[in-house]
Amino acid sequence: MARPTVVAWAACAVLTLAGSLTVGGIAAAKVREEPRLAPASPAPALTAPAQAAAPAAAPGEQTVLPAAVNAAGEVTTAGSAAGSAKAGGSITQSELDAFLAAHSTALKGKDRAAFLAAVDPKNADLLKQQGQLYDNLQKIPFASAAYRFGSMDGGESTFAQGAQATVAVNFDHQITGVDTAPVEEQYRWTVVRGATGLQVTAVDAPTNRRGYPAPWDSIANLTVLTRKHVVIMADDTSSSFAKSRADALESDAQYDFAHWTGGTGTAPGFAVFLTSNRDTYEGIYDQGRDESVGVTVPMPAVSDPSSAGGTYPSSRIAIDTTHYKNLDPADADIIFKHEMTHAMIDPFENLSGRSEQDHLWVVEGFAEWESQRMYSPTELLYDGDTLHAYATKHGAPKALPTDAQVYSSDSDASSLGYFYSHMAMRYMAGKWSPEKVDQFVLYVYKNATSATCVDDAMKNVLSTTTDQFTQGYASWYRSSL
């Protein structure tokens, strides 16, 4: 195999209110989303998914529905005989539940006309977009897929028509061979009561940006290819690339799984989206990173998964293929293996973006080492230099990389942080074993909210201390590199 030419990843992620972003593989990134935070900027319409601005919370968003009101302005009990007869135009949760159940049935039953019947027939643009969505969803190998009520704002009217509500709608889905459990994507629908019943007049970004927009929302004529361990999605800019690389992506997935010795519980496979359209790449899954060319986005579970041992039961990978179409395939393989490593062990993650101890060198160092472990140090290039020249230029580390360095907006500082993290994992694998590396990383992932997660992993897995490890690593670095 040709030696990799792209190794000094230009990392440049920062901690944000939405969680932490970890970067690797020429600024490949792993995004962690902290659940239910309400960003502050306006939500873009579905017709412009590439905009990454976070939406504002819907005014007065609530989960307790307003009381139904009859034509005389009297409050009635929704669902009662009197309520049914005198509810006027008010939109109730029971109606929305039935409306969404019918929408789910249409999707499952492959009934395009029924699926589109939910949309305001006068809104040609929305009809076109929802038709595109339906066509894309039919290409995805879902084990399950259904729409579910989340919350609503508004919905009251004293008239038979004209009630309007802003509704948070969850798209609960599980991709066969990819998701360990159902995950959710969220939408914000505007629903009105028309002459023929409820109709959707607008579909926008949700308040909490949970998995939106997915490729099926954003791409016309989405290409979908399946292999045993990967579901590959691509737009027209990368459809040919996807077809030419599908088998290689499957091999990359098998490579990662073959090396993992940490036991069961990993993701069974990967969903990978490919595009060379920069706006599309930055907008997909709302990761919006203008620095990265690869990103792994953990997906939130449908319900609280804490009892199952992880916050995110699955992930989605997106790659900007611009840099890889004309490169040695080995270079593309490195970034795919890197991102798949993140996605493989995401189900073990215990909100590690909130860790009180610097530990991102473990997260990114592991992905870097795993994606390049087949190469000896003499085969690696960093910033065009041999590993020896790069190591000599920057000197031996005096400490393990901090989160601030790994996530530095200074690409040189971040690249060096990634380099030191990668080499720390090489040292660990050599002194202990690759199996111990897996156990160490797994311990950190499962206990990352602890203020001593790294210290505890050193003690319980490697029978050493962080200081002793750092000293040994620095000595190894000076003598070996």
CSV table of C-alpha atoms in Angstrom, one decimal, residues 361 400 423-429 431-432 440 454 458 462 464-475:
chain,number,residue,atom,x,y,z
A,361,TRP,CA,-6.2,13.4,23.0
A,400,LEU,CA,-0.3,15.3,27.0
A,423,MET,CA,2.0,9.2,19.0
A,424,ALA,CA,0.8,8.8,22.6
A,425,MET,CA,-1.5,6.0,21.3
A,426,ARG,CA,1.4,4.4,19.4
A,427,TYR,CA,3.5,4.5,22.6
A,428,MET,CA,0.6,2.9,24.6
A,429,ALA,CA,0.1,0.1,22.0
A,431,LYS,CA,4.5,-0.6,25.7
A,432,TRP,CA,1.2,-2.4,26.7
A,440,PHE,CA,-8.2,2.3,27.9
A,454,VAL,CA,-8.0,9.7,32.3
A,458,MET,CA,-4.4,4.9,33.6
A,462,LEU,CA,-2.6,0.3,32.5
A,464,THR,CA,0.2,3.4,36.0
A,465,THR,CA,-0.4,7.1,36.7
A,466,THR,CA,-0.9,9.9,34.2
A,467,ASP,CA,2.4,11.5,35.2
A,468,GLN,CA,4.3,8.2,34.8
A,469,PHE,CA,2.7,7.6,31.4
A,470,THR,CA,3.6,11.1,30.3
A,471,GLN,CA,7.2,10.7,31.4
A,472,GLY,CA,7.5,7.4,29.7
A,473,TYR,CA,5.9,8.7,26.5
A,474,ALA,CA,8.2,11.7,26.3
A,475,SER,CA,11.3,9.5,26.8
